[in-house]
Short mmCIF file of C-alpha atoms in Angstrom, two decimals:
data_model
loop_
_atom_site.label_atom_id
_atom_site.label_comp_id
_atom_site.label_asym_id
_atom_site.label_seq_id
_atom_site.Cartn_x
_atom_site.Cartn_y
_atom_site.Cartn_z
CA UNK A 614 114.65 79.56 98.38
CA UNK A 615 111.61 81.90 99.32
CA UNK A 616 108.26 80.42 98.61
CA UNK A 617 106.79 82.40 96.47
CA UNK A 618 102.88 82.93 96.57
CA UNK A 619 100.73 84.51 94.12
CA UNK A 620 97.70 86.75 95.17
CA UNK A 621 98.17 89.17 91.92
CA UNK A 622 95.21 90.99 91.10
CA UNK A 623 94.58 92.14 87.85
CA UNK A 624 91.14 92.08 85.87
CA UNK A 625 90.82 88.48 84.11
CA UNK A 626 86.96 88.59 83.64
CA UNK A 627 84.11 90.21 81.71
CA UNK A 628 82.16 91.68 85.11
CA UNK A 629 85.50 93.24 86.52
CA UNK A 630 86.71 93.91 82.71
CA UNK A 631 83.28 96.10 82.74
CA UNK A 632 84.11 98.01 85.94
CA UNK A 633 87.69 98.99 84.35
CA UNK A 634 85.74 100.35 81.31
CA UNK A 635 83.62 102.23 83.27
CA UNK A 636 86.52 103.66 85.13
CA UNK A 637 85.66 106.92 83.91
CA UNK A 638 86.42 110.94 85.12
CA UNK A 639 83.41 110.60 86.79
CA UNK A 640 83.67 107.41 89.15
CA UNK A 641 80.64 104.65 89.13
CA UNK A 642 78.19 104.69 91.27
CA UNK A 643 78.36 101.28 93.10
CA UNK A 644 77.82 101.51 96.92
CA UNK A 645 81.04 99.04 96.94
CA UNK A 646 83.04 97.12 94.38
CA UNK A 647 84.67 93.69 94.46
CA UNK A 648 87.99 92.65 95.52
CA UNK A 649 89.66 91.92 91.55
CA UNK A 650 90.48 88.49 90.96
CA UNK A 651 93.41 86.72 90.84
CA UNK A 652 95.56 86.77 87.63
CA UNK A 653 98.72 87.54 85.81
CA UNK A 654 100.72 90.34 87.35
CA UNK A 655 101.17 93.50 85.75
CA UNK A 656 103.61 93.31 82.48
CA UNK A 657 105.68 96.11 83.01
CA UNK A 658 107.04 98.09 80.01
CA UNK A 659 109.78 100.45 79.37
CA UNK A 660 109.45 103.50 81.35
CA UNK A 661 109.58 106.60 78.77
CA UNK A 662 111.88 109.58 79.82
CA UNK A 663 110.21 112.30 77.71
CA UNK A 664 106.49 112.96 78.50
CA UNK A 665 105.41 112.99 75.12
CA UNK A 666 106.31 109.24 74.77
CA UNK A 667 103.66 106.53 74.56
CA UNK A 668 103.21 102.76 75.68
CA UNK A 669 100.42 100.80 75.34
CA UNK A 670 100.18 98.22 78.94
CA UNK A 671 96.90 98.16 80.11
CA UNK A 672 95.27 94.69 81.45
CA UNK A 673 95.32 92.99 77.68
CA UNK A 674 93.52 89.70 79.89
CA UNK A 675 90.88 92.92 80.00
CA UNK A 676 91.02 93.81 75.96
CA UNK A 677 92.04 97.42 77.20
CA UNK A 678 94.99 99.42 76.11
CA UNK A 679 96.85 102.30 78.35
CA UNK A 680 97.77 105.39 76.11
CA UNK A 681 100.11 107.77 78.36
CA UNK A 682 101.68 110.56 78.63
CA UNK A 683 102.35 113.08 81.94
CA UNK A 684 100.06 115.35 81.07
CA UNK A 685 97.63 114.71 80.31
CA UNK A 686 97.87 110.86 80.26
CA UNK A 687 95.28 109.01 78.35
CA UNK A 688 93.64 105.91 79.43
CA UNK A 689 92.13 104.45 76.04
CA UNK A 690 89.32 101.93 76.98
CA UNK A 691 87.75 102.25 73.55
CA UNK A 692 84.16 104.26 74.49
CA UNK A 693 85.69 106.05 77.70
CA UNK A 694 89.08 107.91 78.53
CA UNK A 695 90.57 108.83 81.50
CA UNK A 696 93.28 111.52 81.72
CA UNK A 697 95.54 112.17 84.43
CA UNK A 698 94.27 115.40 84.90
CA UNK A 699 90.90 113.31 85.89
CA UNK A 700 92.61 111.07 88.28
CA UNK A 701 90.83 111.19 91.76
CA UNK A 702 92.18 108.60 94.26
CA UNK A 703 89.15 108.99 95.88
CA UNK A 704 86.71 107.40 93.06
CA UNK A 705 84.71 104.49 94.41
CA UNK A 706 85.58 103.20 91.04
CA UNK A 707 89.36 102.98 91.52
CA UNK A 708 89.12 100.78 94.25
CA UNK A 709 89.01 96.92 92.32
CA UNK A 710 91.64 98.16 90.35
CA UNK A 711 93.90 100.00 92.20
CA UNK A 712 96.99 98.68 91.33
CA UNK A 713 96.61 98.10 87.74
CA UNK A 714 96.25 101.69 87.73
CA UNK A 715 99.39 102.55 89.74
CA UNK A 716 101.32 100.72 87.49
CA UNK A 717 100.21 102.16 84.50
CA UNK A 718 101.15 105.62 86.17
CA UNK A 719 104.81 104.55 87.37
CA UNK A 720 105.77 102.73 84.06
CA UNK A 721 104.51 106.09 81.96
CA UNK A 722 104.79 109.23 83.89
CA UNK A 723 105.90 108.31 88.33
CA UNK A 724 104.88 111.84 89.08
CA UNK A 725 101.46 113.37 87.34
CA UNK A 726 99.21 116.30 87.66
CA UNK A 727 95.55 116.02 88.38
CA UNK A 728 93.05 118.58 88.36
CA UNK A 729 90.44 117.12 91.26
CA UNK A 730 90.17 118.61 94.68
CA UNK A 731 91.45 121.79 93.49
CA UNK A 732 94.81 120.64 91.87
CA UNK A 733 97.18 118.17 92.66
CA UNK A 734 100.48 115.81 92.07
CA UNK A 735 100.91 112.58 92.82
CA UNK A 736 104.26 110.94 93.32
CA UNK A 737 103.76 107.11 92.33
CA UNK A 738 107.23 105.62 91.91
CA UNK A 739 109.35 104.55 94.89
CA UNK A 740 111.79 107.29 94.19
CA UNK A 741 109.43 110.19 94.07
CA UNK A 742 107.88 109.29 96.93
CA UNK A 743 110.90 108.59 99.14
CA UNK A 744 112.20 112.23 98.13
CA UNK A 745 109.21 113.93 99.00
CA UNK A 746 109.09 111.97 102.32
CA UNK A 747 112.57 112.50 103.26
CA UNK A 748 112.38 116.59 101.86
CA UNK A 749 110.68 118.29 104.64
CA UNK A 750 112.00 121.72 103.63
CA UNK A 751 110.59 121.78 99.68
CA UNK A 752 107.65 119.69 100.97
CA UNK A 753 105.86 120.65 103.80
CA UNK A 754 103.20 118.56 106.00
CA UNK A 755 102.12 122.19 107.83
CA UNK A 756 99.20 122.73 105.92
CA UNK A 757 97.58 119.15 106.32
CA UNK A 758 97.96 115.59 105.05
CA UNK A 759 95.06 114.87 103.12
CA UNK A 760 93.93 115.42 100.09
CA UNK A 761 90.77 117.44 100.11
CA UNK A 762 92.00 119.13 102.99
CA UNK A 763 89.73 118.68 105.80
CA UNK A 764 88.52 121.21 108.13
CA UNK A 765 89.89 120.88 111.99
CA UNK A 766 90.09 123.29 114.79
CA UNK A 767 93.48 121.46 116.42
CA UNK A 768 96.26 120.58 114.49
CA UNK A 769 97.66 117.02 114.81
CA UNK A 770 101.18 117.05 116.48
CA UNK A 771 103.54 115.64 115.15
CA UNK A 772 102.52 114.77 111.89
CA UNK A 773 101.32 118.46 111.20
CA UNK A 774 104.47 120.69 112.26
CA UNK A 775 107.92 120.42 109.95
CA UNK A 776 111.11 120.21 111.71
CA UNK A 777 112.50 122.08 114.28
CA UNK A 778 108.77 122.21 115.75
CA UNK A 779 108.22 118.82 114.88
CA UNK A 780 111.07 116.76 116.69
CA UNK A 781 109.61 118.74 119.99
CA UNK A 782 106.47 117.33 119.85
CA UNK A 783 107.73 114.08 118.57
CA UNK A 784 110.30 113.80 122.10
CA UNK A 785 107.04 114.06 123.96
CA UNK A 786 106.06 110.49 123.54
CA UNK A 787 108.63 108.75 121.77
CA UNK A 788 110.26 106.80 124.49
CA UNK A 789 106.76 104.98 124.86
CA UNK A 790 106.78 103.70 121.20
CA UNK A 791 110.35 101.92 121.22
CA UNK A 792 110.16 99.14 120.06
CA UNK A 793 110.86 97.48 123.84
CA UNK A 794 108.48 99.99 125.42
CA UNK A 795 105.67 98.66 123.42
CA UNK A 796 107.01 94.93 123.93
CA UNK A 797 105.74 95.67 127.74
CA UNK A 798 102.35 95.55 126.44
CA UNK A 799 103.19 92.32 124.84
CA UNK A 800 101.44 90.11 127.54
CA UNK A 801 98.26 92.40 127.98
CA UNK A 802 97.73 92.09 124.19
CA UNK A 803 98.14 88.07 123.80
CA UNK A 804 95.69 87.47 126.47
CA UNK A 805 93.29 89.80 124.67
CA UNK A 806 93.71 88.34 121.34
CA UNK A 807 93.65 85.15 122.72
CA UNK A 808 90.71 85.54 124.54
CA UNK A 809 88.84 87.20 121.81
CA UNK A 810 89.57 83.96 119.15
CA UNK A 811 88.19 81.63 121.78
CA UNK A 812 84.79 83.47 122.27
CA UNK A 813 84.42 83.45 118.20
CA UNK A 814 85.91 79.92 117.79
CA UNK A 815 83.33 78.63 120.05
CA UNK A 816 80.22 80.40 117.97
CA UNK A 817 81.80 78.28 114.89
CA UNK A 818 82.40 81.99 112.96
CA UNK A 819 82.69 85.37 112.74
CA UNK A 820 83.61 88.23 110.73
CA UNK A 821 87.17 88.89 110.98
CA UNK A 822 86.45 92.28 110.36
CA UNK A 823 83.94 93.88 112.37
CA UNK A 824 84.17 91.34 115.00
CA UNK A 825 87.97 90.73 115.52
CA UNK A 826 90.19 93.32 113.43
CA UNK A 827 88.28 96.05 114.87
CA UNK A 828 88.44 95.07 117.91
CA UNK A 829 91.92 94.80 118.95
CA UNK A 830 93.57 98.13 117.56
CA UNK A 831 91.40 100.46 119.80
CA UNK A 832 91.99 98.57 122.94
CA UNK A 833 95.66 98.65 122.43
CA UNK A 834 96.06 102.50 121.75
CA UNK A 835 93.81 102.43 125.68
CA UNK A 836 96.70 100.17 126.88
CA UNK A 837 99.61 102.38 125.78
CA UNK A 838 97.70 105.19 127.15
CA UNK A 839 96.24 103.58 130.13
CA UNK A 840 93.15 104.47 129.96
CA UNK A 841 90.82 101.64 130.88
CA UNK A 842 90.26 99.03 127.88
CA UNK A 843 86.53 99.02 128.14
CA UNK A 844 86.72 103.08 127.48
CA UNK A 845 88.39 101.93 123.97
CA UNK A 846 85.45 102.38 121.61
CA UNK A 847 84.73 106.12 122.77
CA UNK A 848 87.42 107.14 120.76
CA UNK A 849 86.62 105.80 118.17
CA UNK A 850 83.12 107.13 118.24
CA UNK A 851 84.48 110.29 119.26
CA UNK A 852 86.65 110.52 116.44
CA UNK A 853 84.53 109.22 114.01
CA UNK A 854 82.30 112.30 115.20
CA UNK A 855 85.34 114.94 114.83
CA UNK A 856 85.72 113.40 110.85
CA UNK A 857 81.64 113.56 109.91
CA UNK A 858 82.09 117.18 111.41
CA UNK A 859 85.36 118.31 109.20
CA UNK A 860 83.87 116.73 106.08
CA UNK A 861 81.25 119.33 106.74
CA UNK A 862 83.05 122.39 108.29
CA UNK A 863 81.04 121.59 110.92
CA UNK A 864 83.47 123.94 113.31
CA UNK A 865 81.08 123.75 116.28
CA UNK A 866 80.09 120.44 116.09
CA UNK A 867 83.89 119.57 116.64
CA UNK A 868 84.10 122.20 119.38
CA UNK A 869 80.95 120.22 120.60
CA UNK A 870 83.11 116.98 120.49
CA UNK A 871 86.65 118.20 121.67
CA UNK A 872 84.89 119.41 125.23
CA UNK A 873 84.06 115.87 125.81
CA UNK A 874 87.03 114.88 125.19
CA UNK A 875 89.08 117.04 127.18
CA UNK A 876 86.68 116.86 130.11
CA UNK A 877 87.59 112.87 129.89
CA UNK A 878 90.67 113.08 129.45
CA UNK A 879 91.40 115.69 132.44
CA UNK A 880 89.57 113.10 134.93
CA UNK A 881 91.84 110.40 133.36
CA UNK A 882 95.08 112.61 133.81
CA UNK A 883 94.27 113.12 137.34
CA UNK A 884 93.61 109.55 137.91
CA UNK A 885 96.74 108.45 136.54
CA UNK A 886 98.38 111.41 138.08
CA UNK A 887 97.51 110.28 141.74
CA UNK A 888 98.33 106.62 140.99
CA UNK A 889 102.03 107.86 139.47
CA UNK A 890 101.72 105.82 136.42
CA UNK A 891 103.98 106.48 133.47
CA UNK A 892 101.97 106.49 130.34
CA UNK A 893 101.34 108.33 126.88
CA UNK A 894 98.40 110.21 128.43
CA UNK A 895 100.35 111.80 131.64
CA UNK A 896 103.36 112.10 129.12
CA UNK A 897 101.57 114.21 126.94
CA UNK A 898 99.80 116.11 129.91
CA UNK A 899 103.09 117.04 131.54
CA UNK A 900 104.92 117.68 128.63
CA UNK A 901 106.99 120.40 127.69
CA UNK A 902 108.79 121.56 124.00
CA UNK A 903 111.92 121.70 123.90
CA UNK A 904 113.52 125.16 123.55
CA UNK A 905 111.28 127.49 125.02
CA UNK A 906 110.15 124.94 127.55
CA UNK A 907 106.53 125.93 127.63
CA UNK A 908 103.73 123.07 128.53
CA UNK A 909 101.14 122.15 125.62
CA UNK A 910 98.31 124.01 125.28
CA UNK A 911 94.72 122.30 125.76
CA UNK A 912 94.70 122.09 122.03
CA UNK A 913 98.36 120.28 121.28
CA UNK A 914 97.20 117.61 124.01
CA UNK A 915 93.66 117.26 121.89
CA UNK A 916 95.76 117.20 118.43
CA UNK A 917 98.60 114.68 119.33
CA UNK A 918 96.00 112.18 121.00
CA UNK A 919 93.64 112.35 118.41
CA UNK A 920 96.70 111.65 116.12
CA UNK A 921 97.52 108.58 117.63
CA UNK A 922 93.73 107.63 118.00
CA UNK A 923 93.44 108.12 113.54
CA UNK A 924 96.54 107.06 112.89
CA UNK A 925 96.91 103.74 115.00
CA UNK A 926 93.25 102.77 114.24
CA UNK A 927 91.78 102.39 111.35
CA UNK A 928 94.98 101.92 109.62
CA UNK A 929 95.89 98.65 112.02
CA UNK A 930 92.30 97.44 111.16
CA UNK A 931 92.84 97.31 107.67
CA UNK A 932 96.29 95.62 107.83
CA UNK A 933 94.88 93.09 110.35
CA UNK A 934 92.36 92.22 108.00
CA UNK A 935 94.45 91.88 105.21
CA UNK A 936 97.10 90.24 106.84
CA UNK A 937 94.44 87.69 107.88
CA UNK A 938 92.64 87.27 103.90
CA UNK A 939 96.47 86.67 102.61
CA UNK A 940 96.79 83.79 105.16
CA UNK A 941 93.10 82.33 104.00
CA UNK A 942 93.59 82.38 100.34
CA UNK A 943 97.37 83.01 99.45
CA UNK A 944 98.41 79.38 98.13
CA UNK A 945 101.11 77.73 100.68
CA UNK A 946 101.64 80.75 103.06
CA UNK A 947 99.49 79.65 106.19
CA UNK A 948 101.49 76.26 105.93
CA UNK A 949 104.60 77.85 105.41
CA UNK A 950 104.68 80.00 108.52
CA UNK A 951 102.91 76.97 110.59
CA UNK A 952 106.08 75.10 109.91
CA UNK A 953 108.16 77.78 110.39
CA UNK A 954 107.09 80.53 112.91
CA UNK A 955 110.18 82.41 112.33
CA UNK A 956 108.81 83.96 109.57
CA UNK A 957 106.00 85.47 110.56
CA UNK A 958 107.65 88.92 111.21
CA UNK A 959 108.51 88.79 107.50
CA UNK A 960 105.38 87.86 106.71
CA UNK A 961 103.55 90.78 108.14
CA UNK A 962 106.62 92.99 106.63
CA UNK A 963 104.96 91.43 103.53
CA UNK A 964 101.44 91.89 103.80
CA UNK A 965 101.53 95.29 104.76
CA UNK A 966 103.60 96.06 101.57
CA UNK A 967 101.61 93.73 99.48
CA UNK A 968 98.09 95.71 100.09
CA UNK A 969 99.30 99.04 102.40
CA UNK A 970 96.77 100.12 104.75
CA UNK A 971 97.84 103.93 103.95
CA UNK A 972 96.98 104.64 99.83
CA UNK A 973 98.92 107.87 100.30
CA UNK A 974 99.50 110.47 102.56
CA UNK A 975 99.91 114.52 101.30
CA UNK A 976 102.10 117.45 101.37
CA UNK A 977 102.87 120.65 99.86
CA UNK A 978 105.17 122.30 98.04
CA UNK A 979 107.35 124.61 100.01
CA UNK A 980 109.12 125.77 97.49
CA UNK A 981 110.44 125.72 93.47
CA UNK A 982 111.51 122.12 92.57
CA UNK A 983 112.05 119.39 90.06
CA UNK A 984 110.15 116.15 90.71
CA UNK A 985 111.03 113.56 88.69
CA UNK A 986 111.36 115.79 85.85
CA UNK A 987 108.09 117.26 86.52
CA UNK A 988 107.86 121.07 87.50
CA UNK A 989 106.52 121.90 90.84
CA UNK A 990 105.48 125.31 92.36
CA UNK A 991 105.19 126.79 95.89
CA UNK A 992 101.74 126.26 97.11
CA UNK A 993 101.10 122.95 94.67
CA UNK A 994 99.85 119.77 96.77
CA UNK A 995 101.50 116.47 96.12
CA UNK A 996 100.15 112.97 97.40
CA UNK A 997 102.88 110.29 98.34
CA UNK A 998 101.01 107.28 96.90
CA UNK A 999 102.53 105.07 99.21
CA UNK A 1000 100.34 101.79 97.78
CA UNK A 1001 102.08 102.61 94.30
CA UNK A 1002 105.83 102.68 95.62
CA UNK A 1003 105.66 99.32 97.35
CA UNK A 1004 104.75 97.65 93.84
CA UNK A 1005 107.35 99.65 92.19
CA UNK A 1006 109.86 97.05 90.03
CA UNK A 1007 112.77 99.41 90.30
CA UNK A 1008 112.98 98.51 94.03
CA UNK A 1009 111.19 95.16 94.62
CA UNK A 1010 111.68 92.14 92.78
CA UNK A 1011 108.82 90.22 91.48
CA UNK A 1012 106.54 93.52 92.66
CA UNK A 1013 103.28 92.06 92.45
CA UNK A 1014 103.75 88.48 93.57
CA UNK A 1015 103.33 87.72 97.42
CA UNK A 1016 107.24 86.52 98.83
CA UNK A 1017 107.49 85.11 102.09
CA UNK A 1018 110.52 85.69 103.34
CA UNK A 1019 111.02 88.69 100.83
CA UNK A 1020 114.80 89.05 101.85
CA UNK A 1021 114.80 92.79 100.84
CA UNK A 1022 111.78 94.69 101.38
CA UNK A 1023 111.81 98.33 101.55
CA UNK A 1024 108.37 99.67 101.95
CA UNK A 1025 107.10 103.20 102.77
CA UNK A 1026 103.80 101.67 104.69
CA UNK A 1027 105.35 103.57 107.33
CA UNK A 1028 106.87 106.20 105.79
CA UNK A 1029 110.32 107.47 105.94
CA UNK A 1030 112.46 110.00 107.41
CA UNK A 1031 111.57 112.57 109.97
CA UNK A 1032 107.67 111.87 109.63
CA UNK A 1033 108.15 108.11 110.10
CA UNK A 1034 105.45 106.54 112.07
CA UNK A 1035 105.80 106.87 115.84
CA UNK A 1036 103.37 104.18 115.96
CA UNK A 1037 105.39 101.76 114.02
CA UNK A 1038 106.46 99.28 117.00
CA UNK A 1039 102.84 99.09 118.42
CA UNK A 1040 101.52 98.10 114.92
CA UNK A 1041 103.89 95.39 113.89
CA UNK A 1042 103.22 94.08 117.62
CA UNK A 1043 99.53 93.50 117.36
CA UNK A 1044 99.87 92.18 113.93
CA UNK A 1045 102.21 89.49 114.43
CA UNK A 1046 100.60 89.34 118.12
CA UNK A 1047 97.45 88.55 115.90
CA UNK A 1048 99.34 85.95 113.60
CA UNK A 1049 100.74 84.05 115.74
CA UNK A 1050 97.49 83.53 118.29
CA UNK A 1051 95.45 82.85 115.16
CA UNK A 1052 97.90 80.34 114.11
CA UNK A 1053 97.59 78.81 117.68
CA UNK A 1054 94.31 78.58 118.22
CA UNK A 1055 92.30 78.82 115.06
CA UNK A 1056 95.09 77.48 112.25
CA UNK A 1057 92.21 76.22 109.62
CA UNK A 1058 89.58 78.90 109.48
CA UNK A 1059 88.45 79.25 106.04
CA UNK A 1060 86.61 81.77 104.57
CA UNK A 1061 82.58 81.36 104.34
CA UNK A 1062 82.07 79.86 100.54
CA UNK A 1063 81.13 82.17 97.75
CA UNK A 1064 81.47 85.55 99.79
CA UNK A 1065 84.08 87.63 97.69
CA UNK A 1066 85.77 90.57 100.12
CA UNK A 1067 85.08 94.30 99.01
CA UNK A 1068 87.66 96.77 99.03
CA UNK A 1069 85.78 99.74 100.84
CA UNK A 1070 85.81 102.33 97.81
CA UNK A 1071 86.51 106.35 98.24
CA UNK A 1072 88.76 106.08 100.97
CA UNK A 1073 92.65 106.67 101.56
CA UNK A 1074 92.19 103.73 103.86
CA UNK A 1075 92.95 100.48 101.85
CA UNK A 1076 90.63 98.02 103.80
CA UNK A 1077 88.32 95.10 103.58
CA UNK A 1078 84.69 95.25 104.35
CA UNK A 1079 84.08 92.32 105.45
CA UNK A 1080 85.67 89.24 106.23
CA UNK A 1081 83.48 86.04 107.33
CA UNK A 1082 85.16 82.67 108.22
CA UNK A 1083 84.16 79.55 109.48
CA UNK A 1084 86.33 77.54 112.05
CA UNK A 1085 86.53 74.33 112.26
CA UNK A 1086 85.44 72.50 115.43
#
C-alpha cells in the first residue's frame, strides 16, 4: 500500500478566502502572497462537453462559487468576476491559488482563450497539453516559448527550432545528458552537497533557499560544462542581465552582455581545447549540424549555452526547494523514505509533479486545428500549462494528494516528445543527490516556527522564496 500524504492546498481561511476574492482582471498588488494552506482537495465535478454548460466548484471552504463556460468563463466571487478572457498566468494574484484555479479551468473548459499579452490559449488538461507537446508541425516552438514574448538577439537551440533543424542541434550535446553520462558527475556533486550541509549544519540554520537550493544547480551546469565551479555564479548574473535587458528591448544592453560572454567562453574553449577534455562546452564549440555539415555560428554557441544556463537553473532551484518543504511538512514522508531509501527516486518523481517548477511553457499555432473542441488559427499562441496537467484526475489518481510511491505517474514537468528536456538526467541527479545527503546528514531540520513560505508571484517559475530551517545539533 502507498502511503499516502496530504499537502492539498486549497483556501480554508478568511485572509486567503480574501485574496481569492480579490483575484480580480486586474491582479493585487501585494509585493508577494502566501503559500495557501492546507485543506480539502479540489472536488472535482462533471466536465461539460458543450461550452455553454455551467458548474458551480469553486473552494465552497472559501464561500465562492465558479460559474464557467469556454468563453468567456465566469468566475462568480459575489463583488468581483473573472473571465477567461482576463486570465493572466502572470498575476501576482494567481500565485496562492494556483491550483484551485487550474482545476476550475480543466473540469469546465481544458483549453480557453484569454485576451492578455496580446491573445492567447491555454491548454490545461493532460490531454491538450500532451497533443500540443507531441504536435510540432500544427504547433510550433520557432517563434519563442514564453508568453509575452521576450526580446533576444540569439535564439535558444534546441528548444527554439522545430524538427528537422531541431534534432541537429539537439545531437550536438545529447550524448553528455544520458542518463550514465551525467551519473559521471555523480561523485563531484555528493561531495559538494555534502560539503555545503555541513558548513550550514554547523551555523545551526540556514535558508534552504538562497543559501543551499541556489547554490547547487549553477555549479553543476559548470561541472557538465567544465568550466571551473567557482566561475558558476557569472552565469547566472550574466543571464539574469540578458533577461532585465529583453524585458526592456534593451537590444544593446544584451549585445553589451553576449561579448562578455563569448570573450569567456572562447578563453575557456581554448583551455579545454589544449587539455583535450570532452565536455558540453568543446562539444558545442566543435560542433557541426547534421546535413549540411556547417560549424555553429558565434550566435548558436551563445543560444544553446544560455539555454542550458535558463533552463537547468532556476527551474532545479525551485524543485530543490520544494522537494525539500514537502519533506519538512508533508505528514509521514521524511520517515517513510528514511526507512526506505528506495523510494526516494519516486519521491522526487512526486514532488516535481506535485508543485512543477515549469507553470507552462508556449507555442504557436502553425496551422488550422481543433483543440479540444476549441478552434485554433495560424498565428494564435497557446501555453502548455504544464502545472495544470499533472493535477489532472483523468490521468492521476487522487490528483491533489501527495503519493509516495505513486506507482503510475505520468507528468509533463519535463515535457514530452521531441522537445523533451535534454536536461532531464542532470536534474533528477541533483535532486535525489540532494535527498539523499540531506537525509544523511541533516534528517530532522525543521522549519523556523511561524515563517509561512511565499510562492514568488508573476513568474512562470513555480518557486519558494524563502525557506529557513533550523537543525538540530
Amino acid at each position: 500500500m502507498p502511503l499516502v500524504l496530504w499537502a492539498a492546498a486549497s483556501p480554508a481561511n478568511a485572509e486567503l478566502a480574501a485574496r481569492v476574492a480579490g483575484l480580480t482582471s486586474s491582479g493585487c498588488h501585494a509585493t508577494s502572497t502566501c503559500l495557501p494552506v492546507p485543506g480539502s482537495p479540489h472536488t472535482r465535478e462533471n466536465r461539460p462537453r458543450r461550452s455553454t454548460m455551467q458548474v458551480r466548484s469553486w473552494s465552497r471552504s472559501a464561500g465562492h462559487d465558479l460559474t464557467s463556460a469556454c468563453r468567456p468563463t465566469d468566475l462568480d466571487r459575489g463583488a468581483t468576476r473573472m473571465t477567461a478572457n482576463q486570465f493572466d498566468h502572470l498575476d501576482p494574484g494567481l500565485a496562492p491559488v494556483m491550483n484551485e484555479v487550474f482545476a476550475a479551468f480543466r473540469s469546465n473548459c481544458p483549453v480557453a482563450h484569454s485576451d492578455r499579452h496580446g491573445g492567447f490559449w491555454s491548454a490545461f488538461s493532460h490531454g491538450a497539453v500532451r497533443s500540443t507537446a507531441l504536435d510540432t508541425r500544427g504547433f510550433s516552438s520557432a517563434a519563442g516559448i514564453a508568453i509575452p514574448p521576450v526580446t533576444q538577439d540569439v535564439v535558444m537551440a534546441p528548444m527554439q527550432y522545430d524538427p528537422p533543424e531541431h534534432a541537429a542541434f539537439r545531437a550536438i550535446i545529447q550524448k553528455h545528458f544520458t542518463r550514465a553520462a551525467v551519473a559521471k558527475h555523480e561523485a563531484a556533486l555528493r561531495e559538494l552537497v555534502g560539503r555545503r550541509l555541513s558548513a550550514l549544519a554547523a551555523e545551526g540554520g540556514a535558508d534552504l533557499v538562497s543559501e543551499f537550493a541556489a547554490v547547487i544547480p549553477p555549479i553543476a551546469f559548470a561541472e557538465v560544462m567544465g568550466l571551473p565551479h567557482e566561475d558558476a555564479q557569472l552565469f547566472v548574473s550574466w543571464t539574469n542581465e540578458l533577461f532585465a535587458a529583453a524585458v526592456m528591448g534593451d537590444l544593446a544592453g544584451q549585445q553589451r552582455t553576449f561579448g562578455i560572454i563569448a570573450s569567456y567562453l572562447q578563453t575557456e574553449i581554448d583551455r579545454q581545447r589544449r587539455a583535450g577534455a570532452d565536455t558540453v562546452t568543446t562539444a558545442i564549440a566543435d560542433g557541426r549540424l547534421d546535413g549540411d555539415g556547417r560549424a555553429l555560428t558565434q550566435g548558436e554557441q551563445l543560444g544553446m549555452i544560455l539555454l542550458l544556463v535558463l533552463a537547468g537553473h532556476e527551474t532545479t532551484v525551485a524543485g530543490i526547494a520544494t522537494m525539500l518543504y514537502c519533506l519538512a511538512t508533508v505528514d509521514g514522508l521524511r520517515e517513510k523514505v528514511v526507512e526506505r531509501p528506495d523510494l526516494i527516486g519516486k519521491m522526487v518523481d512526486e514532488s516535481l509533479r506535485f508543485e512543477s517548477p515549469v507553470i507552462g511553457i508556449a507555442r504557436t499555432v502553425g496551422q488550422d486545428a481543433e483543440l479540444a473542441g476549441q478552434s485554433l488559427h495560424a498565428g494564435e499562441r497557446v501555453l502548455m500549462v504544464l502545472s495544470s496537467a499533472n493535477r489532472d484526475p483523468e490521468v492521476f489518481d487522487r490528483p491533489d494528494e501527495f503519493v509516495c510511491p505513486r506507482d503510475r505517474n505520468p507528468h509533463l514537468t519535463f515535457g514530452t516528445g521531441v522537445h523533451r528536456c535534454v536536461g532531464e538526467h542532470l536534474s533528477l541527479l541533483e535532486m535525489r543527490v540532494v535527498a539523499e545527503e540531506v537525509l544523511r546528514l541533516v534528517p530532522d531540520f525543521t522549519l523556523v516556527e511561524g515563517h509561512r513560505p511565499r510562492w514568488v508571484p508573476g513568474r512562470l517559475v513555480r518557486s519558494l522564496d524563502s525557506l529557513p530551517v533550523t537543525f538540530e545539533r
